mmCIF file of C-alpha atoms in Angstrom:
data_model
loop_
_atom_site.group_PDB
_atom_site.id
_atom_site.type_symbol
_atom_site.label_atom_id
_atom_site.label_comp_id
_atom_site.label_asym_id
_atom_site.label_seq_id
_atom_site.Cartn_x
_atom_site.Cartn_y
_atom_site.Cartn_z
ATOM 1 C CA MET W 19 63.430 11.569 -16.028
ATOM 2 C CA GLN W 20 61.891 15.070 -17.014
ATOM 3 C CA SER W 21 59.792 18.018 -15.390
ATOM 4 C CA PHE W 22 56.262 17.046 -14.680
ATOM 5 C CA GLN W 23 54.470 19.472 -16.649
ATOM 6 C CA PRO W 24 50.673 19.007 -15.862
ATOM 7 C CA PRO W 25 47.791 19.941 -17.910
ATOM 8 C CA ARG W 26 45.576 23.011 -17.354
ATOM 9 C CA ARG W 27 42.484 22.240 -15.895
ATOM 10 C CA ILE W 28 39.356 23.202 -15.107
ATOM 11 C CA LEU W 29 38.796 22.142 -11.781
ATOM 12 C CA MET W 30 35.062 21.637 -10.940
ATOM 13 C CA GLY W 31 34.602 18.688 -8.942
ATOM 14 C CA PRO W 32 34.257 18.232 -5.262
ATOM 15 C CA GLY W 33 37.884 19.369 -4.474
ATOM 16 C CA PRO W 34 40.214 20.609 -5.321
ATOM 17 C CA SER W 35 38.915 23.645 -6.931
ATOM 18 C CA ASP W 36 40.816 26.093 -9.182
ATOM 19 C CA VAL W 37 44.299 28.045 -7.231
ATOM 20 C CA SER W 38 44.293 31.515 -8.308
ATOM 21 C CA PRO W 39 47.580 32.855 -9.891
ATOM 22 C CA ARG W 40 47.860 35.173 -6.860
ATOM 23 C CA VAL W 41 48.346 32.171 -4.422
ATOM 24 C CA LEU W 42 49.786 30.333 -7.306
ATOM 25 C CA ALA W 43 52.320 33.160 -6.871
ATOM 26 C CA ALA W 44 52.666 33.245 -3.027
ATOM 27 C CA LEU W 45 53.688 29.746 -2.684
ATOM 28 C CA ALA W 46 56.693 30.087 -5.077
ATOM 29 C CA ARG W 47 58.115 32.416 -2.488
ATOM 30 C CA PRO W 48 61.276 32.097 -0.798
ATOM 31 C CA THR W 49 61.160 28.988 2.108
ATOM 32 C CA ILE W 50 62.468 30.387 5.034
ATOM 33 C CA GLY W 51 63.235 28.260 8.281
ATOM 34 C CA HIS W 52 59.938 27.274 10.343
ATOM 35 C CA LEU W 53 61.372 28.555 13.614
ATOM 36 C CA ASP W 54 62.241 31.635 11.864
ATOM 37 C CA PRO W 55 61.257 34.844 13.707
ATOM 38 C CA GLU W 56 60.011 36.449 10.620
ATOM 39 C CA PHE W 57 58.143 33.223 10.245
ATOM 40 C CA GLN W 58 56.929 32.986 13.819
ATOM 41 C CA THR W 59 54.867 36.562 13.053
ATOM 42 C CA PHE W 60 53.592 35.103 9.887
ATOM 43 C CA MET W 61 52.159 32.073 12.037
ATOM 44 C CA GLU W 62 50.472 34.585 14.433
ATOM 45 C CA ASP W 63 49.009 36.399 11.466
ATOM 46 C CA THR W 64 47.448 33.685 10.090
ATOM 47 C CA LYS W 65 45.835 32.134 13.433
ATOM 48 C CA ALA W 66 44.568 35.613 13.661
ATOM 49 C CA ALA W 67 42.862 34.875 10.485
ATOM 50 C CA LEU W 68 41.509 31.599 10.926
ATOM 51 C CA SER W 69 39.935 32.975 14.304
ATOM 52 C CA ARG W 70 38.389 35.662 11.804
ATOM 53 C CA LEU W 71 37.400 33.437 9.100
ATOM 54 C CA PHE W 72 35.911 30.438 11.562
ATOM 55 C CA ASN W 73 34.639 33.621 13.806
ATOM 56 C CA ALA W 74 36.214 31.673 16.815
ATOM 57 C CA PRO W 75 37.972 34.087 18.910
ATOM 58 C CA ASP W 76 37.780 32.070 22.286
ATOM 59 C CA HIS W 77 39.096 28.728 20.143
ATOM 60 C CA ALA W 78 42.688 27.588 19.222
ATOM 61 C CA CYS W 79 42.664 28.619 15.666
ATOM 62 C CA ILE W 80 45.509 26.578 13.503
ATOM 63 C CA PRO W 81 46.158 24.650 10.431
ATOM 64 C CA LEU W 82 47.386 21.150 10.853
ATOM 65 C CA PRO W 83 49.788 20.233 8.156
ATOM 66 C CA ALA W 84 47.660 17.421 6.300
ATOM 67 C CA PRO W 85 44.561 17.884 4.350
ATOM 68 C CA GLY W 86 41.041 17.955 5.704
ATOM 69 C CA THR W 87 40.722 14.258 6.650
ATOM 70 C CA ALA W 88 43.648 14.665 9.284
ATOM 71 C CA GLY W 89 41.522 17.599 11.063
ATOM 72 C CA MET W 90 38.649 14.489 11.600
ATOM 73 C CA GLU W 91 41.388 12.477 13.115
ATOM 74 C CA ALA W 92 42.936 15.337 15.128
ATOM 75 C CA ALA W 93 39.131 15.318 16.748
ATOM 76 C CA MET W 94 38.692 11.890 17.047
ATOM 77 C CA MET W 95 42.021 10.844 18.648
ATOM 78 C CA ASN W 96 42.339 13.844 20.526
ATOM 79 C CA LEU W 97 38.886 13.819 22.046
ATOM 80 C CA LEU W 98 37.990 10.393 22.582
ATOM 81 C CA GLU W 99 39.395 7.674 24.902
ATOM 82 C CA PRO W 100 39.073 3.980 24.932
ATOM 83 C CA GLY W 101 35.274 3.126 26.465
ATOM 84 C CA ASP W 102 34.026 7.033 25.498
ATOM 85 C CA ARG W 103 31.035 7.002 23.912
ATOM 86 C CA CYS W 104 30.444 8.506 20.109
ATOM 87 C CA VAL W 105 27.464 9.898 18.964
ATOM 88 C CA VAL W 106 28.179 10.141 15.009
ATOM 89 C CA ALA W 107 25.155 11.374 12.272
ATOM 90 C CA VAL W 108 25.984 9.654 8.841
ATOM 91 C CA ASN W 109 23.878 10.882 5.940
ATOM 92 C CA GLY W 110 27.180 10.044 3.226
ATOM 93 C CA ALA W 111 30.659 8.921 3.010
ATOM 94 C CA PHE W 112 32.804 11.728 5.418
ATOM 95 C CA GLY W 113 30.034 10.841 8.097
ATOM 96 C CA GLY W 114 30.991 6.870 7.678
ATOM 97 C CA ARG W 115 34.254 8.317 8.144
ATOM 98 C CA MET W 116 34.107 10.096 11.206
ATOM 99 C CA ALA W 117 32.467 6.828 12.497
ATOM 100 C CA ASP W 118 35.636 4.734 11.263
ATOM 101 C CA MET W 119 38.034 7.141 13.101
ATOM 102 C CA ALA W 120 36.035 7.291 16.303
ATOM 103 C CA GLY W 121 36.461 3.087 16.426
ATOM 104 C CA ARG W 122 39.693 3.589 15.798
ATOM 105 C CA ALA W 123 40.251 5.249 19.128
ATOM 106 C CA GLY W 124 38.298 2.786 20.593
ATOM 107 C CA ALA W 125 35.298 4.512 21.368
ATOM 108 C CA THR W 126 32.098 3.042 21.534
ATOM 109 C CA VAL W 127 30.403 4.258 18.331
ATOM 110 C CA VAL W 128 26.933 4.742 17.598
ATOM 111 C CA THR W 129 25.602 5.532 14.363
ATOM 112 C CA VAL W 130 22.690 7.887 13.473
ATOM 113 C CA ASP W 131 22.498 6.883 10.360
ATOM 114 C CA HIS W 132 20.370 8.441 7.140
ATOM 115 C CA ASP W 133 19.704 8.489 3.855
ATOM 116 C CA TRP W 134 22.291 9.686 1.667
ATOM 117 C CA GLY W 135 21.234 13.210 0.070
ATOM 118 C CA GLN W 136 19.110 14.156 3.235
ATOM 119 C CA PRO W 137 20.155 16.699 6.061
ATOM 120 C CA VAL W 138 20.995 15.145 9.980
ATOM 121 C CA ASP W 139 17.840 14.649 11.525
ATOM 122 C CA PRO W 140 18.289 16.748 14.744
ATOM 123 C CA ALA W 141 15.164 14.694 16.768
ATOM 124 C CA ARG W 142 16.895 11.544 15.831
ATOM 125 C CA VAL W 143 20.187 12.679 16.994
ATOM 126 C CA GLU W 144 18.889 13.973 20.359
ATOM 127 C CA THR W 145 17.228 10.644 20.691
ATOM 128 C CA ALA W 146 20.123 8.829 20.592
ATOM 129 C CA LEU W 147 22.359 11.462 22.922
ATOM 130 C CA ALA W 148 19.461 10.846 25.834
ATOM 131 C CA GLU W 149 20.203 6.993 25.369
ATOM 132 C CA ALA W 150 23.280 7.151 27.670
ATOM 133 C CA PRO W 151 26.012 9.928 28.676
ATOM 134 C CA THR W 152 27.767 10.480 25.739
ATOM 135 C CA LYS W 153 31.505 11.983 25.196
ATOM 136 C CA VAL W 154 31.290 13.427 21.723
ATOM 137 C CA LEU W 155 28.671 14.445 19.138
ATOM 138 C CA ALA W 156 30.358 14.259 15.468
ATOM 139 C CA PHE W 157 28.384 14.980 12.535
ATOM 140 C CA VAL W 158 29.416 16.698 8.645
ATOM 141 C CA HIS W 159 27.931 20.199 8.314
ATOM 142 C CA ALA W 160 28.793 20.047 4.396
ATOM 143 C CA GLU W 161 28.572 16.225 2.821
ATOM 144 C CA THR W 162 30.584 16.554 0.170
ATOM 145 C CA SER W 163 29.361 13.201 -1.341
ATOM 146 C CA THR W 164 25.970 14.530 -1.424
ATOM 147 C CA GLY W 165 25.880 18.044 -1.283
ATOM 148 C CA ALA W 166 23.589 18.538 1.510
ATOM 149 C CA ARG W 167 23.669 21.157 4.016
ATOM 150 C CA SER W 168 22.898 19.887 7.929
ATOM 151 C CA ASP W 169 21.885 22.508 10.895
ATOM 152 C CA ALA W 170 25.271 22.875 12.663
ATOM 153 C CA ALA W 171 23.478 25.460 15.126
ATOM 154 C CA ALA W 172 21.203 23.114 16.262
ATOM 155 C CA LEU W 173 23.103 20.183 16.407
ATOM 156 C CA CYS W 174 26.048 21.710 18.448
ATOM 157 C CA GLY W 175 23.092 22.744 20.736
ATOM 158 C CA LEU W 176 21.944 19.185 21.184
ATOM 159 C CA ALA W 177 25.297 18.808 22.459
ATOM 160 C CA ARG W 178 25.666 21.282 25.397
ATOM 161 C CA LYS W 179 22.195 20.254 26.054
ATOM 162 C CA HIS W 180 23.646 16.609 26.736
ATOM 163 C CA GLY W 181 26.901 17.584 27.674
ATOM 164 C CA ALA W 182 28.863 16.091 24.804
ATOM 165 C CA LEU W 183 31.521 17.632 22.799
ATOM 166 C CA SER W 184 30.738 18.568 19.168
ATOM 167 C CA VAL W 185 32.600 17.848 16.105
ATOM 168 C CA VAL W 186 31.670 19.229 13.013
ATOM 169 C CA ASP W 187 33.406 18.555 9.619
ATOM 170 C CA CYS W 188 33.536 22.016 7.877
ATOM 171 C CA VAL W 189 35.821 20.867 5.232
ATOM 172 C CA THR W 190 33.313 21.945 2.232
ATOM 173 C CA SER W 191 31.381 24.539 4.053
ATOM 174 C CA LEU W 192 34.336 26.993 5.136
ATOM 175 C CA GLY W 193 34.565 30.093 2.784
ATOM 176 C CA GLY W 194 31.311 29.216 0.552
ATOM 177 C CA VAL W 195 28.571 29.334 3.223
ATOM 178 C CA THR W 196 28.493 30.633 6.869
ATOM 179 C CA VAL W 197 30.502 28.949 9.603
ATOM 180 C CA ASP W 198 29.954 30.646 12.797
ATOM 181 C CA VAL W 199 31.849 28.785 15.153
ATOM 182 C CA ALA W 200 31.025 31.120 18.217
ATOM 183 C CA ALA W 201 27.458 31.222 17.425
ATOM 184 C CA TRP W 202 27.011 27.348 17.257
ATOM 185 C CA ASP W 203 29.143 27.204 20.731
ATOM 186 C CA ALA W 204 31.058 24.228 19.029
ATOM 187 C CA ASP W 205 34.144 22.383 20.334
ATOM 188 C CA PHE W 206 36.442 20.889 17.162
ATOM 189 C CA VAL W 207 35.821 22.428 13.746
ATOM 190 C CA TYR W 208 37.555 21.507 11.121
ATOM 191 C CA SER W 209 38.572 22.236 7.296
ATOM 192 C CA GLY W 210 40.645 22.046 4.394
ATOM 193 C CA THR W 211 42.323 24.376 2.268
ATOM 194 C CA GLN W 212 41.403 22.964 -1.782
ATOM 195 C CA LYS W 213 37.715 23.803 -1.337
ATOM 196 C CA CYS W 214 36.056 27.481 -0.754
ATOM 197 C CA LEU W 215 39.488 28.965 -0.240
ATOM 198 C CA SER W 216 40.894 27.596 -2.680
ATOM 199 C CA ALA W 217 44.582 27.245 -1.874
ATOM 200 C CA PRO W 218 46.023 23.626 -2.686
ATOM 201 C CA PRO W 219 45.085 20.720 -1.056
ATOM 202 C CA GLY W 220 47.592 19.789 2.370
ATOM 203 C CA LEU W 221 46.776 21.807 5.078
ATOM 204 C CA SER W 222 43.425 21.311 7.675
ATOM 205 C CA PRO W 223 42.604 24.155 9.462
ATOM 206 C CA VAL W 224 40.584 23.807 12.666
ATOM 207 C CA ALA W 225 39.128 25.602 15.750
ATOM 208 C CA ILE W 226 38.994 24.220 18.960
ATOM 209 C CA SER W 227 37.026 25.222 22.489
ATOM 210 C CA LYS W 228 38.324 25.587 25.594
ATOM 211 C CA ARG W 229 36.163 22.834 26.819
ATOM 212 C CA ALA W 230 37.887 20.319 24.280
ATOM 213 C CA GLN W 231 41.327 21.640 25.032
ATOM 214 C CA ALA W 232 40.326 20.932 28.558
ATOM 215 C CA ALA W 233 39.309 17.631 27.307
ATOM 216 C CA ILE W 234 42.382 17.080 25.939
ATOM 217 C CA THR W 235 44.950 17.845 28.440
ATOM 218 C CA GLY W 236 43.080 16.002 31.109
ATOM 219 C CA ARG W 237 43.124 12.484 28.747
ATOM 220 C CA LYS W 238 43.823 9.435 30.851
ATOM 221 C CA GLU W 239 45.477 8.045 28.056
ATOM 222 C CA LYS W 240 48.519 9.488 25.252
ATOM 223 C CA VAL W 241 46.570 10.498 22.160
ATOM 224 C CA ARG W 242 47.195 7.963 19.846
ATOM 225 C CA ASN W 243 48.283 10.049 16.905
ATOM 226 C CA TRP W 244 51.778 11.747 17.466
ATOM 227 C CA LEU W 245 51.708 14.461 14.739
ATOM 228 C CA LEU W 246 48.339 15.481 15.377
ATOM 229 C CA ASP W 247 48.417 15.665 19.208
ATOM 230 C CA PHE W 248 47.099 18.673 20.360
ATOM 231 C CA ASN W 249 49.309 18.715 23.344
ATOM 232 C CA LEU W 250 52.582 18.549 21.381
ATOM 233 C CA ILE W 251 51.862 20.177 18.443
ATOM 234 C CA MET W 252 50.069 23.595 20.387
ATOM 235 C CA ALA W 253 53.924 23.965 21.942
ATOM 236 C CA TYR W 254 54.915 24.831 18.183
ATOM 237 C CA TRP W 255 51.570 27.137 17.188
ATOM 238 C CA GLY W 256 51.110 28.254 20.672
ATOM 239 C CA GLY W 257 53.643 31.049 20.999
ATOM 240 C CA ASP W 258 53.699 31.384 24.640
ATOM 241 C CA GLY W 259 57.338 31.407 25.786
ATOM 242 C CA GLY W 260 58.758 30.328 22.596
ATOM 243 C CA ARG W 261 58.074 27.890 20.418
ATOM 244 C CA THR W 262 59.150 24.061 21.055
ATOM 245 C CA TYR W 263 60.314 22.389 17.676
ATOM 246 C CA HIS W 264 57.610 19.859 17.025
ATOM 247 C CA HIS W 265 57.643 19.288 12.813
ATOM 248 C CA THR W 266 59.326 20.720 10.038
ATOM 249 C CA ALA W 267 55.767 23.679 9.219
ATOM 250 C CA PRO W 268 54.937 23.055 5.465
ATOM 251 C CA ILE W 269 56.381 26.970 4.851
ATOM 252 C CA ASN W 270 55.243 27.617 1.584
ATOM 253 C CA ALA W 271 51.739 25.816 1.736
ATOM 254 C CA LEU W 272 51.207 27.763 4.623
ATOM 255 C CA TYR W 273 52.117 30.869 2.311
ATOM 256 C CA GLY W 274 49.498 29.751 -0.053
ATOM 257 C CA LEU W 275 46.963 29.264 2.991
ATOM 258 C CA HIS W 276 48.012 32.762 4.144
ATOM 259 C CA GLU W 277 47.522 34.445 0.706
ATOM 260 C CA SER W 278 43.580 32.827 -0.052
ATOM 261 C CA LEU W 279 42.617 34.218 3.441
ATOM 262 C CA VAL W 280 43.744 37.302 2.334
ATOM 263 C CA ALA W 281 41.882 37.576 -0.995
ATOM 264 C CA ILE W 282 38.532 36.655 0.857
ATOM 265 C CA PHE W 283 38.780 39.305 3.371
ATOM 266 C CA GLU W 284 39.772 41.583 0.854
ATOM 267 C CA GLU W 285 36.184 40.131 -1.062
ATOM 268 C CA GLY W 286 34.509 40.394 2.377
ATOM 269 C CA VAL W 287 33.497 37.109 4.210
ATOM 270 C CA GLN W 288 29.763 37.347 3.448
ATOM 271 C CA ALA W 289 30.533 38.400 -0.235
ATOM 272 C CA ALA W 290 31.998 35.331 -0.610
ATOM 273 C CA SER W 291 29.133 33.665 0.510
ATOM 274 C CA VAL W 292 26.854 35.748 -1.633
ATOM 275 C CA ARG W 293 28.569 34.728 -4.687
ATOM 276 C CA HIS W 294 28.546 31.211 -4.144
ATOM 277 C CA ALA W 295 25.321 31.428 -3.546
ATOM 278 C CA ARG W 296 24.725 33.158 -7.019
ATOM 279 C CA MET W 297 26.498 31.212 -8.940
ATOM 280 C CA HIS W 298 24.536 28.265 -7.344
ATOM 281 C CA GLU W 299 21.046 30.037 -8.700
ATOM 282 C CA ALA W 300 22.628 30.376 -11.858
ATOM 283 C CA LEU W 301 23.950 27.075 -12.417
ATOM 284 C CA ALA W 302 20.614 25.350 -10.948
ATOM 285 C CA ALA W 303 18.585 27.061 -13.523
ATOM 286 C CA GLY W 304 20.879 26.048 -16.684
ATOM 287 C CA ILE W 305 21.052 22.655 -15.246
ATOM 288 C CA GLU W 306 17.004 22.339 -14.620
ATOM 289 C CA ALA W 307 16.227 24.004 -18.290
ATOM 290 C CA ALA W 308 18.329 21.260 -19.600
ATOM 291 C CA GLY W 309 16.155 18.520 -18.089
ATOM 292 C CA LEU W 310 18.478 17.874 -15.044
ATOM 293 C CA ARG W 311 17.331 17.101 -11.598
ATOM 294 C CA PHE W 312 18.788 17.473 -8.285
ATOM 295 C CA LEU W 313 19.797 14.662 -5.334
ATOM 296 C CA VAL W 314 19.219 17.043 -2.468
ATOM 297 C CA ASP W 315 15.964 19.160 -1.812
ATOM 298 C CA ALA W 316 16.887 23.073 -2.341
ATOM 299 C CA LYS W 317 16.334 23.952 1.354
ATOM 300 C CA TRP W 318 19.442 21.790 2.212
ATOM 301 C CA ARG W 319 21.412 22.018 -0.890
ATOM 302 C CA LEU W 320 25.278 23.500 -0.782
ATOM 303 C CA PRO W 321 25.541 26.185 -3.443
ATOM 304 C CA GLN W 322 29.244 25.007 -3.616
ATOM 305 C CA LEU W 323 28.175 21.169 -4.167
ATOM 306 C CA ASN W 324 26.298 20.370 -6.578
ATOM 307 C CA THR W 325 24.628 17.038 -6.941
ATOM 308 C CA VAL W 326 23.072 16.206 -10.276
ATOM 309 C CA ILE W 327 21.262 12.905 -10.882
ATOM 310 C CA VAL W 328 22.376 11.133 -14.129
ATOM 311 C CA PRO W 329 19.764 10.514 -16.234
ATOM 312 C CA ASP W 330 18.502 6.475 -16.983
ATOM 313 C CA GLY W 331 20.965 5.355 -19.782
ATOM 314 C CA VAL W 332 23.254 7.807 -19.645
ATOM 315 C CA ASP W 333 26.844 6.679 -19.131
ATOM 316 C CA GLU W 334 27.851 9.055 -16.377
ATOM 317 C CA ALA W 335 31.602 7.970 -16.445
ATOM 318 C CA ALA W 336 31.434 8.792 -20.356
ATOM 319 C CA VAL W 337 30.261 12.460 -19.880
ATOM 320 C CA ARG W 338 33.011 13.083 -17.280
ATOM 321 C CA ALA W 339 35.957 11.540 -20.093
ATOM 322 C CA HIS W 340 34.204 13.620 -22.424
ATOM 323 C CA VAL W 341 33.888 17.032 -20.932
ATOM 324 C CA LEU W 342 37.808 16.219 -19.690
ATOM 325 C CA LYS W 343 38.991 15.753 -22.968
ATOM 326 C CA ARG W 344 36.977 18.049 -25.316
ATOM 327 C CA TRP W 345 36.629 20.884 -22.300
ATOM 328 C CA ASP W 346 39.485 19.847 -19.851
ATOM 329 C CA LEU W 347 36.432 20.116 -17.000
ATOM 330 C CA GLU W 348 36.695 17.724 -13.882
ATOM 331 C CA ILE W 349 33.835 16.925 -12.728
ATOM 332 C CA GLY W 350 32.992 14.584 -10.005
ATOM 333 C CA ALA W 351 31.579 11.054 -9.911
ATOM 334 C CA GLY W 352 29.332 9.683 -7.410
ATOM 335 C CA LEU W 353 30.294 8.011 -4.116
ATOM 336 C CA GLY W 354 29.578 4.650 -2.243
ATOM 337 C CA PRO W 355 25.448 4.347 -3.310
ATOM 338 C CA LEU W 356 25.580 6.744 -5.277
ATOM 339 C CA LYS W 357 28.494 5.896 -7.567
ATOM 340 C CA GLY W 358 27.080 5.859 -11.396
ATOM 341 C CA LYS W 359 24.196 7.676 -10.457
ATOM 342 C CA VAL W 360 24.935 11.437 -9.878
ATOM 343 C CA TRP W 361 27.597 13.771 -11.015
ATOM 344 C CA ARG W 362 29.182 16.199 -8.643
ATOM 345 C CA ILE W 363 29.781 19.650 -9.424
ATOM 346 C CA GLY W 364 31.529 21.781 -7.737
ATOM 347 C CA LEU W 365 31.377 25.624 -7.460
ATOM 348 C CA MET W 366 34.166 26.666 -5.070
ATOM 349 C CA GLY W 367 36.313 29.798 -4.133
ATOM 350 C CA ALA W 368 38.423 30.401 -7.789
ATOM 351 C CA SER W 369 35.554 28.123 -9.256
ATOM 352 C CA ALA W 370 32.655 29.692 -8.532
ATOM 353 C CA THR W 371 32.141 32.495 -11.619
ATOM 354 C CA PRO W 372 30.193 33.185 -13.948
ATOM 355 C CA TRP W 373 32.490 32.110 -16.608
ATOM 356 C CA HIS W 374 32.901 28.465 -14.784
ATOM 357 C CA VAL W 375 28.458 28.406 -15.196
ATOM 358 C CA ARG W 376 28.006 29.170 -18.130
ATOM 359 C CA LEU W 377 31.601 26.363 -19.645
ATOM 360 C CA CYS W 378 29.894 23.675 -17.085
ATOM 361 C CA LEU W 379 26.731 24.067 -18.707
ATOM 362 C CA THR W 380 27.818 24.383 -22.353
ATOM 363 C CA ALA W 381 30.161 21.262 -21.583
ATOM 364 C CA LEU W 382 27.860 19.013 -19.937
ATOM 365 C CA CYS W 383 24.942 19.602 -22.695
ATOM 366 C CA GLU W 384 27.535 18.557 -25.443
ATOM 367 C CA ALA W 385 28.001 15.747 -23.562
ATOM 368 C CA LEU W 386 24.750 14.900 -22.817
ATOM 369 C CA ALA W 387 24.180 15.089 -26.908
ATOM 370 C CA ALA W 388 26.788 12.911 -27.924
ATOM 371 C CA GLN W 389 24.749 9.917 -25.936
ATOM 372 C CA GLY W 390 21.268 11.214 -27.801
ATOM 373 C CA VAL W 391 20.275 13.137 -25.026
ATOM 374 C CA LYS W 392 17.946 15.959 -25.722
ATOM 375 C CA ALA W 393 19.674 19.035 -23.228
ATOM 376 C CA ASP W 394 19.305 22.426 -24.668
ATOM 377 C CA VAL W 395 22.001 24.523 -24.733
ATOM 378 C CA GLU W 396 20.692 27.692 -25.271
ATOM 379 C CA GLN W 397 17.872 27.332 -22.922
ATOM 380 C CA ALA W 398 20.595 25.841 -20.255
ATOM 381 C CA LEU W 399 22.675 29.253 -20.832
ATOM 382 C CA ALA W 400 19.458 31.212 -21.066
ATOM 383 C CA ALA W 401 18.364 30.162 -18.200
ATOM 384 C CA ALA W 402 21.534 30.865 -16.295
ATOM 385 C CA ASP W 403 22.155 34.214 -17.641
ATOM 386 C CA ALA W 404 18.607 35.712 -16.373
ATOM 387 C CA LYS W 405 20.187 34.870 -13.180
ATOM 388 C CA LEU W 406 23.060 35.984 -13.460
ATOM 389 C CA GLY W 407 21.571 39.504 -14.341
#
């Protein structure tokens, strides 16, 4: 058996994104014990940083020891009990996953289904909420399978109006577009480290309101997931009167998250959002100059997740294989009903730079030309450069 040496890839798919050298270096720092006094101080610093990033000063903010999907599962398993009614807005793969998890928690699940690529329609959601008392309204702020953004403030407001708790998937939005938990008055918001934060996958930052905490502590039954049981995990992360052993924290992964938070605050959270938007505008100009189209209307597009429609007659998998082989560039395929019909191009975190934009356009135009599709790379690059200034 030999050591594994991974190839050097340029990650511009739906995640993970490129991890910066400073975050990789942080991962290699000496491991200490998860109950070490120095590590406990580090935990408090991480909690405060997440609270600042989420803008959630009155929420419990911690990183769960598993990928972003664990945040989704924690939300559903902690908040829902058998017989509770849960309304889930589904406009892509991850809304569908929310509904599946809510059902596994024993809830009565009502889905509000949308065409993939469309934002969630608040009017349709309100109709579902008005039909019966509802414990939880769940939706995806930034649907990774389509690149569509929904109006989190409006949807959380509907949850409050109808006495429901809101669960918001911000896996792809945190660090790339505005996530304002306090302004939304959201209850359970979760994200992941591998998208716009550009840390390795494996942690799920969450923000949990006092309302949600009260609902969890007031449950009639135990939470069905032991590792992600908020009542148990906060005995470790809460920090009041010393920490109780719950699990062995992924110490070095937390170093990476912490360094990524240091980096985004050095840049400025708003500046990071502006950078993502600017890179998207450049990529979009180049994509359109190459004769390609987007799935999502401009108003609702995520700057960090660009879903491009595959032209008729093009083998989309062959395009992805071409750019991976010739350029070491990873872009994503479509999921579900969009399989074979779109490419998902990520501009996330450390992968949202002018260099990434220009390389992606160059590689994509070359791959299309290899299939006999006219895509003028010089026009594409000129259009992108005009936006970059």
